CSV table of N, CA and C in Angstrom, one decimal:
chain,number,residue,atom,x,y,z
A,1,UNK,N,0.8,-1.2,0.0
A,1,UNK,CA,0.0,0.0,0.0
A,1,UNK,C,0.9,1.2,0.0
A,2,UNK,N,0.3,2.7,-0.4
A,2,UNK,CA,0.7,3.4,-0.5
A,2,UNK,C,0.0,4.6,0.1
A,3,UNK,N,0.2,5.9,0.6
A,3,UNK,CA,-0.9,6.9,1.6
A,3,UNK,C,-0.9,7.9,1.2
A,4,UNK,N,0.3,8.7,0.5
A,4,UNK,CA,0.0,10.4,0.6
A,4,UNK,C,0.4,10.6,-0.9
A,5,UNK,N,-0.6,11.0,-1.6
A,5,UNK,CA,-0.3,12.1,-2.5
A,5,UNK,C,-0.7,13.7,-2.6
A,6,UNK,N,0.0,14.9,-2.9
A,6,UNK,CA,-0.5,16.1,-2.6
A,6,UNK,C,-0.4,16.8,-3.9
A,7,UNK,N,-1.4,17.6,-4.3
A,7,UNK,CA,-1.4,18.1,-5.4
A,7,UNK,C,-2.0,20.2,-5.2
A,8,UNK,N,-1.2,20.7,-5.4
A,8,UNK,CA,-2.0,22.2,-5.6
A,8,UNK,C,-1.7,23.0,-6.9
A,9,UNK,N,-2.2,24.3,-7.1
A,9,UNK,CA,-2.1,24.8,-7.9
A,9,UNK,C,-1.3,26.2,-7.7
A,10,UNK,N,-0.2,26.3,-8.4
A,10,UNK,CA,0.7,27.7,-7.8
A,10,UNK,C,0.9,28.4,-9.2
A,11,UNK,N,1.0,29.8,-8.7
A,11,UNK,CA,1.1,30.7,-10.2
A,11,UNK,C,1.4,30.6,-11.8
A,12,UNK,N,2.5,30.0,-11.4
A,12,UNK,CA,3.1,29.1,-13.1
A,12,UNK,C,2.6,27.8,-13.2
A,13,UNK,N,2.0,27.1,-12.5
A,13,UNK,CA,1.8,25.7,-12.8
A,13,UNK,C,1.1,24.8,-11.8
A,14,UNK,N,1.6,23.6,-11.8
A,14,UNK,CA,1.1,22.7,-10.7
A,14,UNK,C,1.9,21.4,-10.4
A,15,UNK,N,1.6,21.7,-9.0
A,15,UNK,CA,2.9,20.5,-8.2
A,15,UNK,C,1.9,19.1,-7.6
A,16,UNK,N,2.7,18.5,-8.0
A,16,UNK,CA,1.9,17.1,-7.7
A,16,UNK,C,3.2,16.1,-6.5
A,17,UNK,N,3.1,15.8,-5.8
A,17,UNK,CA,3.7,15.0,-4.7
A,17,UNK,C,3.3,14.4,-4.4
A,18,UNK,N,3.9,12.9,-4.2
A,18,UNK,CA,3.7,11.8,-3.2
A,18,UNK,C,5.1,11.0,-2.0
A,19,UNK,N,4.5,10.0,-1.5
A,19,UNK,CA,5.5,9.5,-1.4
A,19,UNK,C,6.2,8.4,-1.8
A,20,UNK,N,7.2,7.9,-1.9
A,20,UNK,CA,7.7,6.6,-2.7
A,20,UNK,C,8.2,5.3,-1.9
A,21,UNK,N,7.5,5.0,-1.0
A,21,UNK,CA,7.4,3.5,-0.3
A,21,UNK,C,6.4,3.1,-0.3
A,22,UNK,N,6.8,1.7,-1.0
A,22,UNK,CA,4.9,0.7,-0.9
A,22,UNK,C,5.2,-0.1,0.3
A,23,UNK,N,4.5,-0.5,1.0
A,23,UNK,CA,4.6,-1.4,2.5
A,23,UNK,C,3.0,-2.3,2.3
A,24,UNK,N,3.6,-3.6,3.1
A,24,UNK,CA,2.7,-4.3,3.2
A,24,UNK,C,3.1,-5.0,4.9
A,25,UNK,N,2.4,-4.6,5.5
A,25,UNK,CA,2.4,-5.1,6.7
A,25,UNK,C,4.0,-4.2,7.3
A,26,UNK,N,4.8,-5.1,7.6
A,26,UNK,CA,6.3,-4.9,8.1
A,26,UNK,C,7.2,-4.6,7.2
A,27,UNK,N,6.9,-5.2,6.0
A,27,UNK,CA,7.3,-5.3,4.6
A,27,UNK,C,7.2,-3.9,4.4
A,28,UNK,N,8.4,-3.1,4.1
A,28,UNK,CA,8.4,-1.9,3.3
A,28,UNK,C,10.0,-1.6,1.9
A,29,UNK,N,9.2,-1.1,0.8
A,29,UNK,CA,10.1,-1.2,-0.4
A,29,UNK,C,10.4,0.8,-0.6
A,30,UNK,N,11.0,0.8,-0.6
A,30,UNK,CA,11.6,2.2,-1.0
A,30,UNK,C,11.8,2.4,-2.4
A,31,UNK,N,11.8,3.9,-3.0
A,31,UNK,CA,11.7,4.1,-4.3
A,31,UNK,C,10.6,4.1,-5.0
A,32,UNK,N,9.4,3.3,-4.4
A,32,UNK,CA,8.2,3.2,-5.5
A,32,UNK,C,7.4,4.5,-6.2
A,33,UNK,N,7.7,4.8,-7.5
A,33,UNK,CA,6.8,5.8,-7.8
A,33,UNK,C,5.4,5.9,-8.2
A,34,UNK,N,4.3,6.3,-7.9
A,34,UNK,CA,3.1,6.2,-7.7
A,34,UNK,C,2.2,7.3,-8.8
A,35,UNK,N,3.5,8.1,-9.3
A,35,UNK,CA,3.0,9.5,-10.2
A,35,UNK,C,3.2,9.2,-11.7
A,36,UNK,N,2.4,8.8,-12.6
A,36,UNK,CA,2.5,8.5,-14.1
A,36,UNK,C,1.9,9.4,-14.9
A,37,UNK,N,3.3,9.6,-16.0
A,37,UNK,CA,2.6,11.0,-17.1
A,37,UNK,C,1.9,9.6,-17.9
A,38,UNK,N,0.8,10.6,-18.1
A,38,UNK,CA,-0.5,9.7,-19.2
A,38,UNK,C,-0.4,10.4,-19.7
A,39,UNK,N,-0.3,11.4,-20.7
A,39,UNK,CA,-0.3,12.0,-21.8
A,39,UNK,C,0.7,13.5,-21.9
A,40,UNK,N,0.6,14.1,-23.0
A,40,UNK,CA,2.0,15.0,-22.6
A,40,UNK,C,1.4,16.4,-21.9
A,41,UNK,N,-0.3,16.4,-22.0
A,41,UNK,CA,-0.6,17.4,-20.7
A,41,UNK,C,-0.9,17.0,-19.4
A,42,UNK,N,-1.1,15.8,-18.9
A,42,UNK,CA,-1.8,15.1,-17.9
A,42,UNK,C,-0.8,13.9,-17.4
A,43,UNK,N,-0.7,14.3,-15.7
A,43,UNK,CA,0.2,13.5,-15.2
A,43,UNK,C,-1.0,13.1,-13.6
A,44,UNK,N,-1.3,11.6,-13.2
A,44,UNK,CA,-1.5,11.0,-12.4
A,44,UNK,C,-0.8,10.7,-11.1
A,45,UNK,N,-1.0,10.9,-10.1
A,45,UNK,CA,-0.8,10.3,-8.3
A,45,UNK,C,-1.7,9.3,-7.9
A,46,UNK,N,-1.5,8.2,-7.8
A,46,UNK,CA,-1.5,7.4,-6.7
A,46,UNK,C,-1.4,6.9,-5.9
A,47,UNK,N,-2.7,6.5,-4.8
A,47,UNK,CA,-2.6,6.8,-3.6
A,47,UNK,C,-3.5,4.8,-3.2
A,48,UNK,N,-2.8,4.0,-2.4
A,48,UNK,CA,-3.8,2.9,-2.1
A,48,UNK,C,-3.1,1.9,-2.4
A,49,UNK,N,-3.8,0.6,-2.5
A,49,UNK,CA,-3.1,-0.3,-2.8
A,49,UNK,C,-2.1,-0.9,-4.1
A,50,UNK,N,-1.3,-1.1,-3.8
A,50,UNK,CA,0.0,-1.2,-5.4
A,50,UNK,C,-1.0,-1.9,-6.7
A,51,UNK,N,-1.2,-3.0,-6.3
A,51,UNK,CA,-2.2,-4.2,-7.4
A,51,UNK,C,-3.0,-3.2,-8.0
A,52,UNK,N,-3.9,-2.4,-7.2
A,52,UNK,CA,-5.1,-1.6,-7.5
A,52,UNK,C,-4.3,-0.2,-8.6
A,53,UNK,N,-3.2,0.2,-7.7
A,53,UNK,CA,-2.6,1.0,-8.6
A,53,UNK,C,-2.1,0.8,-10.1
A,54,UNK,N,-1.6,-0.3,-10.3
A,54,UNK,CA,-0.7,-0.7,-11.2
A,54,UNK,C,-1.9,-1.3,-12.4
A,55,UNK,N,-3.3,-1.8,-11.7
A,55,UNK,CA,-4.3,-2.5,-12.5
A,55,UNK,C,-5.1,-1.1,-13.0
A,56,UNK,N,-5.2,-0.2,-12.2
A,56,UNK,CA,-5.8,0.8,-12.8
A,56,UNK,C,-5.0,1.8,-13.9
A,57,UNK,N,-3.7,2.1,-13.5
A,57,UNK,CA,-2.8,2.5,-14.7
A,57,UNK,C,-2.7,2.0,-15.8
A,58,UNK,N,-2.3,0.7,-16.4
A,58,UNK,CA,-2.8,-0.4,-17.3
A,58,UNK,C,-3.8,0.1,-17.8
A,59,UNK,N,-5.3,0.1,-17.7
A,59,UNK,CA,-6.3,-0.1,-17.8
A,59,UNK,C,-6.3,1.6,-18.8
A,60,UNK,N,-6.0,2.7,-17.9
A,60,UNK,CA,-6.2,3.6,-18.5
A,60,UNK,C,-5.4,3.9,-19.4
A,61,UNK,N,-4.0,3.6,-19.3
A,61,UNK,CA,-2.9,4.1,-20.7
A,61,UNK,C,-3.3,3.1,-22.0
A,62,UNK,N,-3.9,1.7,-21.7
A,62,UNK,CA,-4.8,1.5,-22.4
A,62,UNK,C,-5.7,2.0,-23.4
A,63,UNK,N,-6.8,2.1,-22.5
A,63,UNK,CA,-7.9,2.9,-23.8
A,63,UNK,C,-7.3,4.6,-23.6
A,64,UNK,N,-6.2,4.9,-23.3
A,64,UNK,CA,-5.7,6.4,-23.7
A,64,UNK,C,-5.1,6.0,-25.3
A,65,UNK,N,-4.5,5.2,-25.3
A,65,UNK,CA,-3.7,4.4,-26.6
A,65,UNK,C,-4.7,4.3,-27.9
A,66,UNK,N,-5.5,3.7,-27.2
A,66,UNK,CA,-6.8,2.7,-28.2
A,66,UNK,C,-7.9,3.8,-29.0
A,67,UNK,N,-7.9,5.4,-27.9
A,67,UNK,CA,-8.4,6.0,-28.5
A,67,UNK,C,-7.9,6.8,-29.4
A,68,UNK,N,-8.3,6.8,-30.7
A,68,UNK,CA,-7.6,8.0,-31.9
A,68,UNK,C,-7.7,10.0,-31.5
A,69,UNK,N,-8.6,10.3,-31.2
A,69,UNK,CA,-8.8,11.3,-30.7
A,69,UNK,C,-8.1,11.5,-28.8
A,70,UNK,N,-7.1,12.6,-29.0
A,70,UNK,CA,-6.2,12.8,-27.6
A,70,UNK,C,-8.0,13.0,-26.8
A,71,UNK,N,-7.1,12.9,-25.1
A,71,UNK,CA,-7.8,12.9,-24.1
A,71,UNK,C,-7.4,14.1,-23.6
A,72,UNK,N,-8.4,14.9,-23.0
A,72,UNK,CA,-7.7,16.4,-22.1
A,72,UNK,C,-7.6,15.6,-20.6
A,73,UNK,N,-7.4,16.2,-19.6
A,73,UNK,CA,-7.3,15.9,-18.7
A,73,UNK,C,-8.6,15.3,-17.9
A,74,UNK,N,-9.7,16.6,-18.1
A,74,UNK,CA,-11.1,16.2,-17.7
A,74,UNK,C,-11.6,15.0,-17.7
A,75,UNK,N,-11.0,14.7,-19.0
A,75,UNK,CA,-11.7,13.2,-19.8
A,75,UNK,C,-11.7,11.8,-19.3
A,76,UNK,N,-9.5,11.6,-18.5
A,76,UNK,CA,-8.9,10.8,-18.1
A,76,UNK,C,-9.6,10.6,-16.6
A,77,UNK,N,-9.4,12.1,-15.6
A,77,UNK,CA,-10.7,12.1,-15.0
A,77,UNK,C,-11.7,11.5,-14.7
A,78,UNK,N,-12.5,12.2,-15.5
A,78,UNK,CA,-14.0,11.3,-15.7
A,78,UNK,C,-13.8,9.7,-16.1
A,79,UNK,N,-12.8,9.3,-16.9
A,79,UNK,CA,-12.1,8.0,-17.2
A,79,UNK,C,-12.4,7.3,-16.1
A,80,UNK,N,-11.3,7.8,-15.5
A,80,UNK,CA,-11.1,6.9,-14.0
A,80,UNK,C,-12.2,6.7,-12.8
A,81,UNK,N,-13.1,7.7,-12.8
A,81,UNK,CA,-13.8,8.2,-11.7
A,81,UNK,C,-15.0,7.3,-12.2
A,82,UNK,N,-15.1,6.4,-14.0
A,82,UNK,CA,-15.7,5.9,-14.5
A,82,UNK,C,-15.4,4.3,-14.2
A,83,UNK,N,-14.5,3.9,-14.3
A,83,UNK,CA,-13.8,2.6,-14.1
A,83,UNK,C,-13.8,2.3,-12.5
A,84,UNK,N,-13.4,3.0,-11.5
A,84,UNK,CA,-13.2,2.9,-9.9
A,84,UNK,C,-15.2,2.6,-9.9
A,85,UNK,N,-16.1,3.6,-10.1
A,85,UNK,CA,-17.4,3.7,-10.1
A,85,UNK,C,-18.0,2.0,-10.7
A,86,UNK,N,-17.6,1.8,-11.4
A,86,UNK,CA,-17.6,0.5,-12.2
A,86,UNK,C,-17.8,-0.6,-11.2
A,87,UNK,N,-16.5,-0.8,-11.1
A,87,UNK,CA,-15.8,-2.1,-9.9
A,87,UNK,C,-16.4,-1.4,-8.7
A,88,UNK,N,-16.8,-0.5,-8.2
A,88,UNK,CA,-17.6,-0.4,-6.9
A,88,UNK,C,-19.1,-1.4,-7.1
A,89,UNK,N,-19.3,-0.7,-8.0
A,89,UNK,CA,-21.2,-1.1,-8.6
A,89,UNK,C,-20.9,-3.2,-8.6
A,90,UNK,N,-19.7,-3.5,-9.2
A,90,UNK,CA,-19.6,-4.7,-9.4
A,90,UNK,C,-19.2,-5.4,-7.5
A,91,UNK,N,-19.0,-4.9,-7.1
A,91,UNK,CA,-18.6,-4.9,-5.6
A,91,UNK,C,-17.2,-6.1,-5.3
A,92,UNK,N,-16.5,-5.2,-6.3
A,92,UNK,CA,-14.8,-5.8,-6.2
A,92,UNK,C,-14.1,-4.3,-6.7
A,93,UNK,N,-14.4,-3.8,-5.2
A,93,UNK,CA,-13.2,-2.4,-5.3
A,93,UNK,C,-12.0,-2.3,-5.4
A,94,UNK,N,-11.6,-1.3,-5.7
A,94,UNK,CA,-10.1,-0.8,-6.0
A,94,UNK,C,-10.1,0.2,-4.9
A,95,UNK,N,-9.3,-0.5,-4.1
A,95,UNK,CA,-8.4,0.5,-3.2
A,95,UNK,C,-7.7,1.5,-3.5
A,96,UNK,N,-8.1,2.2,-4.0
A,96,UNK,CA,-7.0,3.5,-4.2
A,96,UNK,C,-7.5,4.9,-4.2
A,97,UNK,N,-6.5,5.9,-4.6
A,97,UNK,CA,-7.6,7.4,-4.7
A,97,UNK,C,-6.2,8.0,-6.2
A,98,UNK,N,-7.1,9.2,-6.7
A,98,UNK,CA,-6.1,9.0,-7.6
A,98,UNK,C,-6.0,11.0,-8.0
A,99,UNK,N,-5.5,11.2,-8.2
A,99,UNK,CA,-5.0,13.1,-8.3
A,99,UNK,C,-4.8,13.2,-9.8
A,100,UNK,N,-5.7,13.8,-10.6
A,100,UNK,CA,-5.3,13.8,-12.0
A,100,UNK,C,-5.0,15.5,-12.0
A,101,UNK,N,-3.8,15.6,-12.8
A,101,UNK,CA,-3.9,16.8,-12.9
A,101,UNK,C,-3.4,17.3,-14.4
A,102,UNK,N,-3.3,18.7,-14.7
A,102,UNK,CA,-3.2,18.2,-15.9
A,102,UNK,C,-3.3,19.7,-16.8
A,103,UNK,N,-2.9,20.5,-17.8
A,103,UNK,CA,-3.0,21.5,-18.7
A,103,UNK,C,-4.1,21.4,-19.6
A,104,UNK,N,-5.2,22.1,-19.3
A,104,UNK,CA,-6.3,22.1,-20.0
A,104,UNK,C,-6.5,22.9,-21.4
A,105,UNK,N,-6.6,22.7,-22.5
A,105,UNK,CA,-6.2,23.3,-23.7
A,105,UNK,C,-7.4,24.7,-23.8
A,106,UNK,N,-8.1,24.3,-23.7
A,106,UNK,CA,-9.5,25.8,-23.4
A,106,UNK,C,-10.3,25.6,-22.3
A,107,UNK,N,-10.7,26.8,-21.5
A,107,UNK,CA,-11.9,26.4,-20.2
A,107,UNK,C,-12.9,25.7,-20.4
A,108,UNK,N,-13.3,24.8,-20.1
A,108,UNK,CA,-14.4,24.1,-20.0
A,108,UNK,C,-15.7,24.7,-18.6
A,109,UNK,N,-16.6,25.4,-19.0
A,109,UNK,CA,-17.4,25.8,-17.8
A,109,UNK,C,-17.5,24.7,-16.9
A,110,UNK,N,-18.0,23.3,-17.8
A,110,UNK,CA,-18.5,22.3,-16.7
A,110,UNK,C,-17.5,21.8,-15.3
A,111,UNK,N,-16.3,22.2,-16.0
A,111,UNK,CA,-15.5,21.2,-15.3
A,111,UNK,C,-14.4,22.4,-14.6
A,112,UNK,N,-14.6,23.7,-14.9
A,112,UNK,CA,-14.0,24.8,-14.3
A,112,UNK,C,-13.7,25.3,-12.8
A,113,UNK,N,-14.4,24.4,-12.1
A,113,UNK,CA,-14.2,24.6,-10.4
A,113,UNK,C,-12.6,25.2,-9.9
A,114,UNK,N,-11.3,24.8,-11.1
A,114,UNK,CA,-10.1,25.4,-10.8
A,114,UNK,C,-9.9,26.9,-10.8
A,115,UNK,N,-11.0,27.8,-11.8
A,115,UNK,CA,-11.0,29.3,-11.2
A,115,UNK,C,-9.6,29.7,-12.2
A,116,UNK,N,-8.4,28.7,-12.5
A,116,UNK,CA,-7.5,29.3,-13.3
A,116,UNK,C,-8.0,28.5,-14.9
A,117,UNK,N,-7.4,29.5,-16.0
A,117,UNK,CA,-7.8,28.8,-17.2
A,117,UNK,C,-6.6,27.7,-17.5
A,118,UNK,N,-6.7,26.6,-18.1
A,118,UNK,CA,-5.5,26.0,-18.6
A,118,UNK,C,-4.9,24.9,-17.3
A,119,UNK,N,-5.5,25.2,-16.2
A,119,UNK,CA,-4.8,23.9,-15.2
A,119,UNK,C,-6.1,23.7,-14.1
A,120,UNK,N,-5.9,22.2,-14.0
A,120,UNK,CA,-6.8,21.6,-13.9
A,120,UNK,C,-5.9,20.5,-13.0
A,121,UNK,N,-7.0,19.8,-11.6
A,121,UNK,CA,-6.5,19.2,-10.4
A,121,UNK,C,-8.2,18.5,-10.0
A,122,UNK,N,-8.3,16.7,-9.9
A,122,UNK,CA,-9.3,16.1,-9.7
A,122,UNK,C,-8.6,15.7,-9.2
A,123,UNK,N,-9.8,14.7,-7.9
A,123,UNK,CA,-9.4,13.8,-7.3
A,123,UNK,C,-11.0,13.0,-7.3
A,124,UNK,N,-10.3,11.1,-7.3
A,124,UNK,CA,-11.5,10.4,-7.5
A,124,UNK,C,-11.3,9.4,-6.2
A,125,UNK,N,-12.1,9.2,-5.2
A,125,UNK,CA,-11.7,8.2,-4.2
A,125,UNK,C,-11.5,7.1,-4.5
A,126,UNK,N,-11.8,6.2,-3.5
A,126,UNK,CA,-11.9,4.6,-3.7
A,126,UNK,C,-13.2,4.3,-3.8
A,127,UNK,N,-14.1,5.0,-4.0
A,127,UNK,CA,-15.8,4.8,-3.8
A,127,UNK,C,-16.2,5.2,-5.1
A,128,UNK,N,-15.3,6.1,-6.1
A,128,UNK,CA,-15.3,6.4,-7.2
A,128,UNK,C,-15.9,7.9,-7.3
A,129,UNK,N,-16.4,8.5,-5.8
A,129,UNK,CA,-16.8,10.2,-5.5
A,129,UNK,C,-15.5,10.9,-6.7
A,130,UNK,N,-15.7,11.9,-6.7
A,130,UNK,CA,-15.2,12.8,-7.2
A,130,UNK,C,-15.3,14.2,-7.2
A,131,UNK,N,-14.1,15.3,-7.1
A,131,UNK,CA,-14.3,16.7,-7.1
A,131,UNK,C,-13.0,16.9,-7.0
A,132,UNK,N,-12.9,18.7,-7.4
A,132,UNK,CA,-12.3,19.4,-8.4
A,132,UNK,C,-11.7,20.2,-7.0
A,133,UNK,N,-10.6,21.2,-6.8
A,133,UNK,CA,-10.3,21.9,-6.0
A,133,UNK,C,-8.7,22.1,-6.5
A,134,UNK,N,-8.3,23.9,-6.1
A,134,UNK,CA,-6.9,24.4,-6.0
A,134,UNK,C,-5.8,23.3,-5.5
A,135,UNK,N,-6.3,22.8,-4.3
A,135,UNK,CA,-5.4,22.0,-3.2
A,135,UNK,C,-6.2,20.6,-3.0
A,136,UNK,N,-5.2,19.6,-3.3
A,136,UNK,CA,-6.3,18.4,-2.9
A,136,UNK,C,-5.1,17.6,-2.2
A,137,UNK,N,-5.6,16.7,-1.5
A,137,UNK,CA,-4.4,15.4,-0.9
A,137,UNK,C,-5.4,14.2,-0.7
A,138,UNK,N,-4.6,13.2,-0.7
A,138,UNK,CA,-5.0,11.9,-0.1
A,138,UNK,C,-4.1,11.3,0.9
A,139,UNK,N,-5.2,10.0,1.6
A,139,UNK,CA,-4.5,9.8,2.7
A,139,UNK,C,-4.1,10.5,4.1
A,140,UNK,N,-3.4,10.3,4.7
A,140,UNK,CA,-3.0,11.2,6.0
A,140,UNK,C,-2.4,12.2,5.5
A,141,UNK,N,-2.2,13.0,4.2
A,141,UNK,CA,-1.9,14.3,4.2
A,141,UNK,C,-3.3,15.0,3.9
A,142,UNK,N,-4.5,14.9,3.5
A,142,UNK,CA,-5.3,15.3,3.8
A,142,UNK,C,-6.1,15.7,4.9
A,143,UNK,N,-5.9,15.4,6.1
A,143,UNK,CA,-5.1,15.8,7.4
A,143,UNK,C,-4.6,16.5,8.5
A,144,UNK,N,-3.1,16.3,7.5
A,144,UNK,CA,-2.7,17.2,7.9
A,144,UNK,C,-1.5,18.2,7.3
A,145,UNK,N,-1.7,18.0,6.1
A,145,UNK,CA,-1.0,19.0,4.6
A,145,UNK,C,-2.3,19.8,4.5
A,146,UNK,N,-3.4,19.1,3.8
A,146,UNK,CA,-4.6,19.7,3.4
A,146,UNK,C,-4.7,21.1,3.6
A,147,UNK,N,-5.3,21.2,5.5
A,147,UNK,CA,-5.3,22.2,5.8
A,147,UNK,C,-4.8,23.4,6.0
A,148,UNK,N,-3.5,23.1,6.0
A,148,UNK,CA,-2.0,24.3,5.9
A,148,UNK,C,-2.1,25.0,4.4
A,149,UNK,N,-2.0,23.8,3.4
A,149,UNK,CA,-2.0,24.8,2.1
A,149,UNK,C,-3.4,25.1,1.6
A,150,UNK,N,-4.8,24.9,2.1
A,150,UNK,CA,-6.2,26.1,2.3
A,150,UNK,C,-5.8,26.9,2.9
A,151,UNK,N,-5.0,27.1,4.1
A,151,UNK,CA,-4.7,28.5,4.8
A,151,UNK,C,-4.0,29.4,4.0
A,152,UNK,N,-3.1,29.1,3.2
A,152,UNK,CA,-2.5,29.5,2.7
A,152,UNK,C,-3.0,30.2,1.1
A,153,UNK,N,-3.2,30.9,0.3
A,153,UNK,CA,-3.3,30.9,-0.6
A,153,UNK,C,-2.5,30.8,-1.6
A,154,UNK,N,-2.2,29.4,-2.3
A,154,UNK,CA,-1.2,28.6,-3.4
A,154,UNK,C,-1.4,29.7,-4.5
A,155,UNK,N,-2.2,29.7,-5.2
A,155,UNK,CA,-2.6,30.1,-6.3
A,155,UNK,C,-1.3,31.3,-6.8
A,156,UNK,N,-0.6,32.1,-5.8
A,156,UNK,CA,-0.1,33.2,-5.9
A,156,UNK,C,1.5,32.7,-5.5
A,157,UNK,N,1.5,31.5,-5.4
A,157,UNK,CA,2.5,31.3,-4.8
A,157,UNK,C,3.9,31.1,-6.5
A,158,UNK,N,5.2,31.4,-6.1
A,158,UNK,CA,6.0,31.1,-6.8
A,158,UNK,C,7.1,30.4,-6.5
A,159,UNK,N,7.7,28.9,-7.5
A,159,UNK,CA,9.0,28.0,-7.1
A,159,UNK,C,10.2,28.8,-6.8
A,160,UNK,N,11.0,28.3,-6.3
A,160,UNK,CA,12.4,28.7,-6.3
A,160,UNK,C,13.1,28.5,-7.0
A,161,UNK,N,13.7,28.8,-8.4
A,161,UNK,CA,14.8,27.8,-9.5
A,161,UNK,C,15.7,27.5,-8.9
């Protein structure tokens, strides 16, 4: 299993973070990366069980492949939050939660809850819920990351080079 991914939105862009040890019981492996670019605007965090992670990655770079027409970010999204919703209804869940984030090519009203044009931050649980926000986390940094970077206002923030 795997616990924290953190995602916000800061002036130039957007930062996506996790951590990189999968553990199973006592059993812990170092290095595991959990964050996969799916397309060249849209990059994924995973958060939950490895199997669940690795079966749902698969699954989506899949029909990302299969489809002739690119996916925006919203789409992959909706993708996922389609597939998790799926295997709920079937009642063989996927443990996981998942942070899509991603460079939106033009505003979309429907899906605009990010307030900036062109970047865009979902999160879809293990129940397959879903919603849109500046600042999102999963796991125990939702927490206690979560509410430090809502105090704060990211949106205005700038990296260090």
């Amino acid at each position: 299993t795997s616990s924290t991914v953190v995602g916000f939105v800061y002036k130039d862009g957007i930062v996506l973070a996790s951590d990189t040890a999968a553990s199973y019981g006592n059993l812990a492996v170092p290095g595991v990366s959990k964050i996969y670019k799916l397309t060249d605007n849209c990059i994924v965090g995973f958060s939950g069980f490895l199997a669940d992670i690795q079966y749902l990655h698969k699954t989506v770079s899949e029909e990302i492949r299969k489809d002739p027409q690119p996916i925006d970010p919203q789409g992959i999204h909706k993708m996922i939050q389609r597939i998790v919703y799926a295997r709920r209804s079937e009642l063989r869940l996927l443990r996981v939660a998942a942070i899509v984030c991603g460079v939106k090519k033009k505003k979309n009203e429907v899906f605009g809850s990010t307030e900036e044009a062109g970047k865009f931050i979902g999160v879809v649980n293990g129940r397959g819920n879903f919603w849109f926000d500046s600042s999102v986390a999963t796991g125990i940094a939702s927490h206690l990351v979560l509410p430090v970077l809502r105090e704060r206002e990211t949106k205005d923030w700038t990296l260090p080079t």
